Amino acid sequence: MFTELKKFVMADGVSGDEAGISAVLAAEIAPYVDEVKTDAMGNLIAFKKGTGKNPKKVMFAAHMDEIGFMVTFIDDKGFIRLSKMGGINYGAAAFSEVVFKSGLRGVIVPDANTAPNDFGPNKVYVDIGARTKKEAEKKVKIGDTCRLTPSLAKLMNGRVYGRPIDDRIGCVMLFEAARTAKHFENDVYFVFTVQEEVGVRGAKTAAFGIMPDYAVAVDIGGSGDVPNCAPFAVVLGNGIAIKIKDGMVICHKTMVDTMKKIAEETKTPYQLEILERGGTDTCMLQQTGAGCIAGALSVPTRYGHSGVEIVDMGDVAGGVKILAGLCEAELA
Ligand SMILES: [Zn+2]
């Protein structure tokens, strides 16, 4: 799974600019499904027909977009100002390398004499080494996107770190479920959504197009096991988290119970997640059209939205088992 995840992490896909990662995902999942298509908004939809007597429409969603930046202004000296795409912490991004789609590299730095709390769109810039505006404009245009340089490496205890693990880890879980499900009782739509990081936008049109009976979003969550963090019941390594609630959704009890049951039957450790704030594609899956029985799996994650996100691959493997179980299960 690490090799596949690395492939997905390296492909670029800042929100609204997801063609790079979409092409990689389409090629990787095609052998395991019946059809792969892209909807008008850019969501990638891989469909596998079920063979059950009473198949349900099951939709899995993992967002393929990642947080990043868009070029807004180039000054006379060739320094580049940015608009953030998604919930980037400028403090965590400062003094890091960024890479543009062309492969051009730069470094993101704060203006001189700026306190860390004041880092923001008009207080950080990218230095690509240009001497003049003209020189910079030959390489970079207004509207181009860039991102913190991607990376993925192994740590102790089956843990990995890098970026953007959010949410290429969800993408790899959908891929692994398509690859390892023993059979498909249900019609399953593996959907790699666009523009989640800027306000769960792609999931809305994807769900409207599919009108699923059941839907599960897979994304990163948090972890309550680092120094001085707020009390939070989910920790790294204790299993995949089945979401009960976050700031934007209360998951359907049927979905929570169904996933718990699959976890128990397959001896997969799991945790229960309640997030005070934040949200994922789940809320859109639940509310689009006439609605559906929606839930979510969260991968316990440390340092989300930084360049050093950490997850435990044991938790990830457990999540794949639950997704595969939903492909195989007779659902009411
Ligand atoms: Zn995410």
PDB file of N, CA and C and ligand atoms in Angstrom, residues 63 166-167 196-197 219-220 305, ligand 1:
ATOM      1  N   HIS A  63     -11.456  12.734  -1.180  1.00  0.00           N
ATOM      2  CA  HIS A  63     -11.119  13.879  -2.025  1.00  0.00           C
ATOM      3  C   HIS A  63      -9.698  13.765  -2.547  1.00  0.00           C
ATOM      4  N   ASP A 166      -3.389  13.951   3.414  1.00  0.00           N
ATOM      5  CA  ASP A 166      -4.781  14.445   3.324  1.00  0.00           C
ATOM      6  C   ASP A 166      -5.058  14.825   1.872  1.00  0.00           C
ATOM      7  N   ASP A 167      -5.814  14.093   1.101  1.00  0.00           N
ATOM      8  CA  ASP A 167      -6.491  12.885   1.465  1.00  0.00           C
ATOM      9  C   ASP A 167      -6.112  11.778   0.506  1.00  0.00           C
ATOM     10  N   GLU A 196     -12.642  19.611  -2.225  1.00  0.00           N
ATOM     11  CA  GLU A 196     -13.088  19.412  -0.840  1.00  0.00           C
ATOM     12  C   GLU A 196     -12.498  20.469   0.077  1.00  0.00           C
ATOM     13  N   GLU A 197     -11.228  20.757  -0.141  1.00  0.00           N
ATOM     14  CA  GLU A 197     -10.498  21.634   0.794  1.00  0.00           C
ATOM     15  C   GLU A 197     -10.981  23.082   0.759  1.00  0.00           C
ATOM     16  N   ASP A 219     -11.584  10.214   4.975  1.00  0.00           N
ATOM     17  CA  ASP A 219     -10.698  11.385   5.039  1.00  0.00           C
ATOM     18  C   ASP A 219      -9.808  11.253   6.271  1.00  0.00           C
ATOM     19  N   ILE A 220      -8.916  12.214   6.443  1.00  0.00           N
ATOM     20  CA  ILE A 220      -8.112  12.198   7.659  1.00  0.00           C
ATOM     21  C   ILE A 220      -8.940  12.765   8.817  1.00  0.00           C
ATOM     22  N   HIS A 305      -2.716  18.999   7.620  1.00  0.00           N
ATOM     23  CA  HIS A 305      -2.535  20.257   6.875  1.00  0.00           C
ATOM     24  C   HIS A 305      -1.151  20.874   7.080  1.00  0.00           C
TER      25      HIS A 305
HETATM   26 ZN    ZN B   1      -9.134  16.072   3.823  1.00  0.00          ZN
END
